Short mmCIF file of C-alpha atoms in Angstrom, two decimals:
data_model
loop_
_atom_site.label_atom_id
_atom_site.label_comp_id
_atom_site.label_asym_id
_atom_site.label_seq_id
_atom_site.Cartn_x
_atom_site.Cartn_y
_atom_site.Cartn_z
CA MET X 1 -158.66 -46.31 23.61
CA THR X 2 -158.04 -46.14 19.87
CA TRP X 3 -155.67 -43.87 17.98
CA ARG X 4 -158.61 -41.60 17.10
CA VAL X 5 -159.30 -40.95 20.78
CA ALA X 6 -155.62 -40.13 21.31
CA ALA X 7 -155.74 -37.69 18.40
CA LEU X 8 -158.75 -35.92 19.89
CA LEU X 9 -157.01 -35.58 23.25
CA ALA X 10 -153.89 -34.17 21.58
CA ALA X 11 -155.95 -31.66 19.63
CA GLY X 12 -157.72 -30.61 22.80
CA ALA X 13 -154.40 -30.18 24.59
CA LEU X 14 -153.24 -27.76 21.90
CA THR X 15 -156.31 -25.60 22.47
CA LEU X 16 -155.96 -25.46 26.27
CA PRO X 17 -154.30 -21.97 26.30
CA ALA X 18 -157.40 -20.51 24.64
CA TRP X 19 -159.58 -21.53 27.57
CA PRO X 20 -159.94 -19.04 30.48
CA ALA X 21 -159.33 -21.71 33.07
CA PRO X 22 -157.15 -24.72 32.25
CA PHE X 23 -159.11 -27.12 34.49
CA VAL X 24 -162.36 -26.13 32.85
CA GLY X 25 -160.78 -26.69 29.45
CA VAL X 26 -159.61 -30.15 30.42
CA ALA X 27 -163.03 -31.07 31.73
CA VAL X 28 -164.77 -29.84 28.58
CA MET X 29 -162.29 -31.63 26.34
CA VAL X 30 -162.66 -34.94 28.20
CA GLY X 31 -166.41 -34.54 28.14
CA VAL X 32 -166.43 -34.01 24.38
CA VAL X 33 -164.24 -37.06 23.85
CA LEU X 34 -166.40 -39.22 26.11
CA LEU X 35 -169.50 -38.00 24.33
CA LEU X 36 -168.06 -38.94 20.95
CA VAL X 37 -166.88 -42.33 22.25
CA GLY X 38 -170.28 -43.04 23.76
CA LEU X 39 -172.03 -42.00 20.55
CA ASP X 40 -169.69 -44.18 18.50
CA LEU X 41 -170.25 -47.15 20.84
CA THR X 42 -174.01 -46.68 20.57
CA LEU X 43 -173.92 -46.69 16.78
CA ALA X 44 -171.76 -49.84 16.61
CA VAL X 45 -173.67 -52.96 15.55
CA PRO X 46 -174.81 -54.78 18.72
CA LEU X 47 -173.34 -58.25 19.13
CA ARG X 48 -176.73 -59.87 19.69
CA ALA X 49 -177.58 -58.90 16.11
CA LEU X 50 -174.77 -61.11 14.75
CA THR X 51 -175.21 -64.81 14.01
CA ALA X 52 -172.37 -67.08 12.93
CA GLU X 53 -172.48 -70.41 11.08
CA ARG X 54 -169.94 -72.63 9.35
CA ALA X 55 -169.99 -74.77 6.23
CA GLY X 56 -167.39 -76.65 4.25
CA ASP X 57 -165.28 -79.80 4.34
CA ARG X 58 -165.66 -82.25 7.19
CA ALA X 59 -162.69 -84.47 6.32
CA VAL X 60 -159.39 -84.17 4.49
CA ARG X 61 -156.45 -86.48 3.97
CA LEU X 62 -153.23 -85.58 5.74
CA GLY X 63 -151.21 -83.41 3.38
CA GLY X 64 -154.31 -82.06 1.61
CA THR X 65 -156.13 -78.75 2.01
CA ALA X 66 -159.71 -78.24 3.17
CA THR X 67 -161.86 -75.12 3.05
CA VAL X 68 -164.24 -74.13 5.86
CA THR X 69 -166.27 -70.94 5.45
CA LEU X 70 -167.55 -68.82 8.31
CA TYR X 71 -170.83 -67.04 7.54
CA LEU X 72 -171.44 -63.90 9.63
CA HIS X 73 -175.00 -62.59 9.32
CA ASN X 74 -175.67 -58.93 10.18
CA THR X 75 -179.34 -58.94 11.22
CA SER X 76 -179.31 -55.34 12.50
CA GLY X 77 -180.33 -52.22 10.61
CA ARG X 78 -176.84 -50.70 10.80
CA PRO X 79 -173.79 -51.32 8.64
CA LEU X 80 -171.19 -53.59 10.22
CA ARG X 81 -167.53 -52.62 10.49
CA ALA X 82 -165.58 -55.31 12.29
CA ARG X 83 -162.41 -57.30 12.66
CA VAL X 84 -162.94 -61.06 12.75
CA ARG X 85 -160.50 -63.64 14.12
CA ASP X 86 -161.43 -67.27 13.49
CA ALA X 87 -158.99 -69.36 15.54
CA TRP X 88 -158.28 -73.11 15.12
CA VAL X 89 -155.84 -75.39 16.89
CA PRO X 90 -152.28 -74.78 15.60
CA SER X 91 -151.99 -78.23 13.98
CA ALA X 92 -155.01 -77.44 11.77
CA GLY X 93 -152.82 -75.11 9.69
CA ALA X 94 -155.59 -72.53 9.19
CA ARG X 95 -154.97 -69.67 6.76
CA PRO X 96 -157.90 -67.19 6.59
CA GLU X 97 -158.43 -65.36 3.33
CA VAL X 98 -159.23 -62.20 5.29
CA PRO X 99 -156.51 -61.44 7.89
CA PRO X 100 -157.72 -60.59 11.41
CA THR X 101 -156.15 -57.13 11.10
CA ARG X 102 -158.37 -56.14 8.16
CA VAL X 103 -161.70 -54.43 8.78
CA VAL X 104 -164.59 -56.16 6.99
CA ARG X 105 -167.90 -54.48 6.16
CA ALA X 106 -171.41 -55.85 5.80
CA ALA X 107 -174.56 -53.94 4.93
CA PRO X 108 -177.72 -54.37 7.05
CA GLY X 109 -179.08 -57.89 6.50
CA GLU X 110 -176.00 -58.98 4.52
CA VAL X 111 -174.27 -62.34 5.10
CA LEU X 112 -170.49 -62.08 5.14
CA ALA X 113 -168.53 -65.13 3.90
CA LEU X 114 -165.06 -65.56 5.43
CA PRO X 115 -163.35 -68.72 4.11
CA SER X 116 -160.34 -70.34 5.77
CA HIS X 117 -158.00 -72.83 4.09
CA LEU X 118 -156.74 -75.57 6.39
CA THR X 119 -153.66 -77.71 5.68
CA PRO X 120 -153.34 -79.92 8.78
CA THR X 121 -149.99 -81.20 9.98
CA ARG X 122 -151.33 -84.01 12.19
CA ARG X 123 -153.82 -86.82 11.84
CA GLY X 124 -157.01 -86.82 13.93
CA ASP X 125 -159.76 -84.34 14.79
CA ARG X 126 -158.92 -80.64 14.49
CA PRO X 127 -161.59 -78.35 16.03
CA ALA X 128 -162.26 -74.64 15.75
CA VAL X 129 -161.49 -73.17 19.17
CA ALA X 130 -162.51 -69.49 19.23
CA LEU X 131 -164.30 -66.86 17.18
CA THR X 132 -163.73 -63.19 18.06
CA VAL X 133 -165.72 -60.35 16.45
CA ARG X 134 -164.83 -56.72 17.22
CA SER X 135 -167.62 -54.42 16.03
CA PHE X 136 -166.53 -50.79 15.53
CA GLY X 137 -168.65 -47.68 15.45
CA PRO X 138 -168.69 -45.38 12.39
CA LEU X 139 -165.97 -43.11 13.90
CA GLY X 140 -163.75 -46.00 14.97
CA LEU X 141 -163.43 -44.55 18.50
CA ALA X 142 -164.98 -47.51 20.34
CA TYR X 143 -165.97 -51.11 19.71
CA ARG X 144 -168.02 -53.95 21.06
CA GLN X 145 -166.28 -57.31 21.28
CA TRP X 146 -167.82 -60.75 21.16
CA GLY X 147 -165.82 -63.93 21.15
CA GLY X 148 -164.23 -66.79 22.92
CA ARG X 149 -165.22 -70.40 23.15
CA PRO X 150 -168.93 -69.97 24.09
CA GLY X 151 -169.67 -68.03 20.93
CA THR X 152 -167.76 -70.30 18.54
CA PRO X 153 -169.89 -72.24 16.06
CA PRO X 154 -168.86 -75.90 16.54
CA TRP X 155 -166.88 -77.45 13.69
CA THR X 156 -164.39 -80.32 13.66
CA LEU X 157 -162.25 -81.29 10.70
CA ARG X 158 -161.25 -84.96 10.66
CA VAL X 159 -157.79 -85.47 9.20
CA LEU X 160 -157.54 -88.93 7.62
CA PRO X 161 -154.29 -90.93 7.35
CA ARG X 162 -151.99 -89.99 4.52
CA PHE X 163 -152.05 -93.36 2.63
CA ASP X 164 -149.17 -92.65 0.25
CA SER X 165 -148.73 -96.41 -0.19
CA ARG X 166 -151.78 -96.59 -2.45
CA ARG X 167 -149.33 -96.16 -5.34
CA HIS X 168 -148.24 -99.76 -4.64
CA LEU X 169 -151.77 -101.12 -5.01
CA PRO X 170 -151.91 -101.53 -8.85
CA GLU X 171 -148.74 -103.64 -8.92
CA ARG X 172 -149.95 -105.87 -6.06
CA LEU X 173 -153.34 -106.30 -7.71
CA SER X 174 -151.56 -107.42 -10.88
CA ARG X 175 -149.63 -109.99 -8.86
CA LEU X 176 -152.85 -111.08 -7.22
CA ARG X 177 -154.42 -111.76 -10.62
CA VAL X 178 -151.37 -113.81 -11.59
CA ILE X 179 -151.66 -115.84 -8.39
CA ASP X 180 -155.35 -116.47 -9.01
CA GLY X 181 -154.65 -117.60 -12.59
CA THR X 182 -151.80 -119.86 -11.50
CA GLN X 183 -153.87 -121.58 -8.83
CA VAL X 184 -156.75 -122.11 -11.23
CA GLY X 185 -154.46 -123.45 -13.94
CA ARG X 186 -152.60 -125.97 -11.82
CA GLY X 187 -155.84 -127.72 -10.83
CA ARG X 188 -156.54 -129.39 -7.57
CA GLY X 189 -154.42 -128.43 -4.63
CA PRO X 190 -154.53 -127.09 -1.10
CA GLY X 191 -156.48 -123.94 -0.46
CA THR X 192 -158.74 -124.24 -3.54
CA GLU X 193 -162.47 -124.77 -3.97
CA PHE X 194 -164.60 -126.25 -6.75
CA ASP X 195 -165.45 -123.91 -9.61
CA ALA X 196 -166.92 -125.77 -12.61
CA LEU X 197 -166.72 -128.82 -14.89
CA ARG X 198 -165.08 -128.86 -18.31
CA GLU X 199 -164.02 -131.39 -20.91
CA TYR X 200 -160.76 -133.21 -20.32
CA VAL X 201 -157.79 -132.11 -22.44
CA SER X 202 -154.37 -133.64 -22.72
CA GLY X 203 -152.15 -132.67 -19.82
CA ASP X 204 -154.91 -132.38 -17.18
CA ASP X 205 -154.34 -134.03 -13.84
CA VAL X 206 -156.23 -137.35 -13.85
CA ARG X 207 -157.04 -136.84 -10.18
CA SER X 208 -159.33 -133.99 -11.24
CA ILE X 209 -161.55 -136.26 -13.34
CA ASP X 210 -165.15 -136.37 -12.10
CA TRP X 211 -166.12 -139.97 -12.91
CA ARG X 212 -169.79 -139.63 -12.00
CA ALA X 213 -170.29 -136.56 -14.19
CA SER X 214 -168.31 -138.26 -16.97
CA ALA X 215 -170.58 -141.30 -16.83
CA ARG X 216 -173.69 -139.14 -17.11
CA GLN X 217 -172.36 -137.09 -20.03
CA ALA X 218 -170.65 -139.97 -21.83
CA GLU X 219 -167.43 -137.91 -22.00
CA VAL X 220 -164.52 -137.33 -19.71
CA LEU X 221 -165.03 -134.25 -17.52
CA VAL X 222 -162.62 -132.69 -15.06
CA ARG X 223 -163.21 -130.39 -12.19
CA THR X 224 -161.71 -126.91 -12.27
CA TRP X 225 -160.70 -125.20 -9.05
CA ARG X 226 -160.38 -121.62 -8.02
CA PRO X 227 -158.60 -119.97 -5.09
CA GLU X 228 -160.67 -119.91 -1.95
CA ARG X 229 -162.50 -116.65 -1.44
CA ASP X 230 -163.90 -115.12 1.71
CA ARG X 231 -160.83 -115.96 3.78
CA ARG X 232 -160.60 -114.10 7.09
CA LEU X 233 -158.00 -111.44 7.80
CA VAL X 234 -157.66 -109.59 11.12
CA CYS X 235 -155.34 -106.56 11.41
CA VAL X 236 -154.38 -105.77 15.01
CA LEU X 237 -152.84 -102.34 15.66
CA ASP X 238 -150.74 -102.02 18.80
CA THR X 239 -151.43 -98.53 20.19
CA GLY X 240 -149.31 -98.96 23.33
CA ARG X 241 -146.16 -97.16 24.35
CA THR X 242 -144.00 -98.67 21.59
CA SER X 243 -146.28 -97.11 18.96
CA ALA X 244 -145.39 -93.63 20.23
CA VAL X 245 -141.73 -93.95 19.20
CA ARG X 246 -140.98 -91.59 16.34
CA VAL X 247 -139.77 -93.45 13.27
CA GLY X 248 -138.59 -90.80 10.87
CA ASP X 249 -140.95 -87.83 11.02
CA GLU X 250 -144.01 -89.69 12.36
CA PRO X 251 -144.90 -92.05 15.22
CA ARG X 252 -144.63 -95.78 14.58
CA LEU X 253 -148.43 -95.96 14.82
CA ASP X 254 -148.76 -93.93 11.60
CA ALA X 255 -146.61 -96.45 9.70
CA SER X 256 -148.78 -99.26 11.08
CA ILE X 257 -151.97 -97.50 9.98
CA GLU X 258 -150.51 -97.00 6.50
CA ALA X 259 -149.68 -100.71 6.26
CA ALA X 260 -153.12 -101.72 7.54
CA LEU X 261 -154.86 -99.56 4.94
CA LEU X 262 -152.89 -101.02 2.04
CA LEU X 263 -153.35 -104.58 3.27
CA SER X 264 -157.09 -104.06 3.78
CA ALA X 265 -157.50 -102.62 0.29
CA LEU X 266 -155.57 -105.53 -1.25
CA ALA X 267 -157.39 -108.21 0.74
CA ALA X 268 -160.75 -106.67 -0.11
CA ARG X 269 -159.92 -106.92 -3.83
CA ALA X 270 -158.94 -110.55 -3.24
CA GLY X 271 -162.38 -111.29 -1.82
CA ASP X 272 -161.22 -111.86 1.75
CA ARG X 273 -163.05 -110.65 4.84
CA VAL X 274 -161.15 -107.92 6.69
CA ASP X 275 -161.53 -106.91 10.35
CA VAL X 276 -159.40 -104.32 12.15
CA LEU X 277 -158.78 -104.09 15.89
CA ALA X 278 -156.75 -101.40 17.70
CA ALA X 279 -155.88 -101.97 21.34
CA ASP X 280 -153.33 -101.40 24.10
CA ALA X 281 -154.47 -101.87 27.69
CA VAL X 282 -158.07 -101.58 26.44
CA PRO X 283 -159.63 -101.87 22.96
CA ARG X 284 -159.47 -98.52 21.15
CA ALA X 285 -161.23 -99.19 17.84
CA SER X 286 -162.87 -102.09 16.06
CA VAL X 287 -164.00 -102.18 12.44
CA GLY X 288 -165.62 -105.24 10.92
CA GLY X 289 -166.44 -106.05 7.33
CA ALA X 290 -163.98 -103.57 5.78
CA GLU X 291 -164.09 -105.57 2.56
CA ARG X 292 -167.62 -104.48 1.68
CA PRO X 293 -168.03 -101.67 -0.87
CA GLY X 294 -167.90 -98.27 0.77
CA GLN X 295 -166.48 -99.63 4.04
CA TRP X 296 -162.85 -98.73 3.33
CA ASN X 297 -163.68 -95.05 3.89
CA ARG X 298 -165.26 -96.02 7.22
CA LEU X 299 -162.03 -97.80 8.15
CA ALA X 300 -159.97 -94.67 7.42
CA HIS X 301 -162.34 -92.57 9.55
CA ALA X 302 -162.14 -95.07 12.41
CA LEU X 303 -158.33 -95.15 12.42
CA ALA X 304 -157.84 -91.37 11.99
CA PRO X 305 -158.34 -90.34 15.66
CA LEU X 306 -156.11 -93.11 17.07
CA GLN X 307 -153.22 -91.81 19.16
CA PRO X 308 -150.49 -93.73 20.99
CA ALA X 309 -151.13 -94.39 24.67
CA LEU X 310 -148.18 -94.40 27.05
CA VAL X 311 -149.18 -97.72 28.63
CA GLU X 312 -147.96 -101.29 28.29
CA THR X 313 -149.89 -103.29 25.72
CA ASP X 314 -151.91 -106.14 27.20
CA PHE X 315 -151.35 -108.98 24.72
CA ARG X 316 -153.41 -111.33 26.87
CA LEU X 317 -156.37 -109.01 26.30
CA ILE X 318 -155.69 -108.93 22.55
CA ALA X 319 -155.37 -112.73 22.34
CA GLY X 320 -158.57 -113.15 24.33
CA GLU X 321 -160.45 -110.76 22.04
CA LEU X 322 -159.20 -112.56 18.94
CA LEU X 323 -160.09 -116.01 20.24
CA ARG X 324 -163.51 -114.82 21.38
CA ARG X 325 -164.48 -112.83 18.28
CA HIS X 326 -162.87 -114.91 15.53
CA ARG X 327 -163.48 -118.61 15.97
CA PRO X 328 -162.82 -119.70 12.33
CA ARG X 329 -159.17 -119.90 11.32
CA SER X 330 -157.93 -116.46 10.22
CA LEU X 331 -154.76 -114.66 9.27
CA VAL X 332 -153.93 -112.43 12.25
CA VAL X 333 -151.60 -109.56 11.32
CA LEU X 334 -150.14 -107.94 14.42
CA LEU X 335 -148.65 -104.50 13.69
CA THR X 336 -146.37 -103.77 16.62
CA ALA X 337 -142.67 -103.25 17.46
CA LEU X 338 -140.02 -105.97 17.60
CA GLU X 339 -139.05 -105.01 21.10
CA PRO X 340 -137.88 -107.90 23.32
CA GLY X 341 -139.20 -106.30 26.48
CA ALA X 342 -142.74 -105.86 25.11
CA LEU X 343 -143.13 -109.00 23.00
CA GLY X 344 -140.94 -111.29 25.05
CA GLU X 345 -142.93 -110.75 28.24
CA GLY X 346 -146.32 -109.99 26.69
CA LEU X 347 -146.81 -111.82 23.38
CA LEU X 348 -144.68 -114.96 23.63
CA PRO X 349 -146.53 -116.44 26.64
CA VAL X 350 -149.91 -116.25 24.84
CA LEU X 351 -148.61 -116.99 21.35
CA PRO X 352 -148.94 -120.83 21.45
CA ARG X 353 -152.66 -120.58 22.24
CA LEU X 354 -153.19 -117.98 19.51
CA ALA X 355 -151.09 -119.75 16.86
CA ALA X 356 -152.91 -123.04 17.50
CA ARG X 357 -156.09 -121.60 16.01
CA HIS X 358 -154.94 -118.78 13.69
CA ARG X 359 -152.15 -118.11 11.25
CA VAL X 360 -150.12 -115.27 12.84
CA LEU X 361 -148.00 -112.64 11.08
CA VAL X 362 -146.06 -110.00 13.02
CA ALA X 363 -145.14 -106.81 11.15
CA ALA X 364 -142.89 -104.13 12.62
CA ALA X 365 -141.63 -100.77 11.37
CA GLN X 366 -137.86 -100.49 11.62
CA ASP X 367 -136.23 -97.16 12.42
CA PRO X 368 -134.21 -96.03 9.36
CA VAL X 369 -131.67 -94.45 11.73
CA LEU X 370 -130.50 -97.94 12.72
CA ALA X 371 -129.55 -98.76 9.14
CA GLN X 372 -127.76 -95.42 8.78
CA LEU X 373 -125.70 -96.02 11.92
CA THR X 374 -124.52 -99.40 10.69
CA ALA X 375 -124.01 -98.48 7.03
CA ALA X 376 -120.88 -96.32 7.28
CA PRO X 377 -117.74 -96.95 9.37
CA PRO X 378 -117.57 -94.74 12.47
CA ARG X 379 -115.25 -91.74 12.37
CA ARG X 380 -115.49 -90.65 16.00
CA PRO X 381 -115.71 -92.58 19.30
CA ALA X 382 -119.28 -91.39 19.75
CA ASP X 383 -120.18 -92.83 16.33
CA ALA X 384 -118.63 -96.14 17.31
CA TYR X 385 -120.77 -96.35 20.44
CA ALA X 386 -123.90 -95.47 18.44
CA ALA X 387 -123.08 -98.10 15.80
CA ALA X 388 -122.50 -100.73 18.50
CA ALA X 389 -125.88 -99.92 20.03
CA ALA X 390 -127.53 -100.25 16.61
CA TRP X 391 -125.88 -103.64 15.98
CA ARG X 392 -127.01 -104.81 19.41
CA THR X 393 -130.57 -103.74 18.59
CA PHE X 394 -130.44 -105.72 15.34
CA ALA X 395 -129.15 -108.77 17.21
CA GLU X 396 -132.00 -108.57 19.74
CA ARG X 397 -134.53 -108.26 16.92
CA ASP X 398 -133.03 -111.30 15.20
CA ARG X 399 -133.28 -113.39 18.38
CA LEU X 400 -136.88 -112.30 18.84
CA THR X 401 -137.63 -113.12 15.19
CA GLN X 402 -136.23 -116.63 15.68
CA ALA X 403 -138.36 -117.12 18.80
CA LEU X 404 -141.47 -116.07 16.88
CA THR X 405 -140.58 -118.29 13.90
CA ARG X 406 -140.41 -121.34 16.18
CA HIS X 407 -144.14 -120.83 16.75
CA ASN X 408 -144.75 -120.80 12.96
CA VAL X 409 -145.17 -117.02 12.98
CA THR X 410 -144.26 -115.05 9.85
CA VAL X 411 -142.24 -111.92 10.67
CA VAL X 412 -142.04 -108.82 8.47
CA ASP X 413 -139.34 -106.43 9.67
CA ALA X 414 -138.92 -103.50 7.26
CA PRO X 415 -138.05 -99.79 7.45
CA ALA X 416 -141.08 -97.62 8.08
CA PRO X 417 -141.35 -96.25 4.50
CA HIS X 418 -141.31 -99.82 3.11
CA LEU X 419 -143.45 -101.57 5.71
CA ALA X 420 -146.74 -101.31 3.78
CA PRO X 421 -145.49 -102.87 0.51
CA ALA X 422 -143.46 -105.49 2.41
CA LEU X 423 -146.56 -106.54 4.35
CA ALA X 424 -148.60 -106.71 1.14
CA ASP X 425 -145.90 -108.93 -0.42
CA ALA X 426 -145.99 -111.26 2.61
CA TYR X 427 -149.77 -111.53 2.29
CA LEU X 428 -149.49 -112.39 -1.41
CA THR X 429 -146.82 -115.00 -0.66
CA LEU X 430 -149.04 -116.71 1.90
CA LYS X 431 -151.95 -116.56 -0.50
CA SER X 432 -149.91 -118.09 -3.34
CA LYS X 433 -148.93 -120.97 -1.03
CA ALA X 434 -152.54 -121.37 0.17
CA GLN X 435 -151.46 -120.83 3.78
CA LEU X 436 -154.15 -118.32 4.81
#
């Protein structure tokens, strides 16, 4: 019952004394109201005459805003008066331009455009969940309602990782060009491949002289060398229980994805082949050839729906997948947590077999809270206990780092906001030393 029906009943109640018999008056009044409600319901646009479609953005980066428009087509011969509620999951951050409380109107045959602006707060797929249309009659006494999940036009917005660390890419690319120039200039050395021949000049390394080519040309020629291209890089994302720990405002997995994106972009510019594997107890995602043009966007789409799984990571499975898929020597970057319980029992037993074939680098996001607890002297007993626990955590991480280093594993342990640039710096250091 709407407020108009209540007004009619109140008006009828005021006229009851004028009727000869009160019961007859009540019956007539209720009959008139029901007649008007039935007439109004009949004149309301039937729901079968409405068709709904969506159009707009399919993907948006976390922190950005996407626009998805709902098109409501009135195929009937009557004017439409309705309230429309287009509901999304809460983390989609939907803000409709037309509030659900406002009555919208569409002439017969008209298509009504109802845009919604979405600013998601979480990475992954964010679907539309329900569309409700309440069609009113011309008097506003009654309505027909259509909605719920069956009548919702399907639409899913994919929220890509944030990738704020792309601001570090220009500086790292500049360093990469310096490394390439230095390796070319210093001549023959480890990790270089033949580039071209040129005439000998004073100061060149005599070991670079090509005697056969010099004999044919009747002048002294030296070989020039360039850094090896098409090296192999494999990023492994640990999506097990340790990746669900919140580091700052986001799970540790988000910091790992950020670091993997920056490293993949840098390695692709360096001409290296990039593969990405995400796994815990089972493989979750696998992307190959991320260095090819246009493939970086595919990598972001593949990593966007990843969510931490509350299971123990099977490092034997990961090592087996790496040894089976990647037979040539590669740089394996394992993005995980420096947790003695997980790595000590899972990774260390399989590490000798993995490090015998590949160059291994372990990168972990450190909780900034640990540094805060150890930075200032404690003022209360509770602060002292918290600081002691933080120092103990650092000591355990140091012991684990030493155990990994004994297997010739490079360890990058940095706070979550600085993990991506620190990992890129470690990659450039290995590349400058020709240790990939």
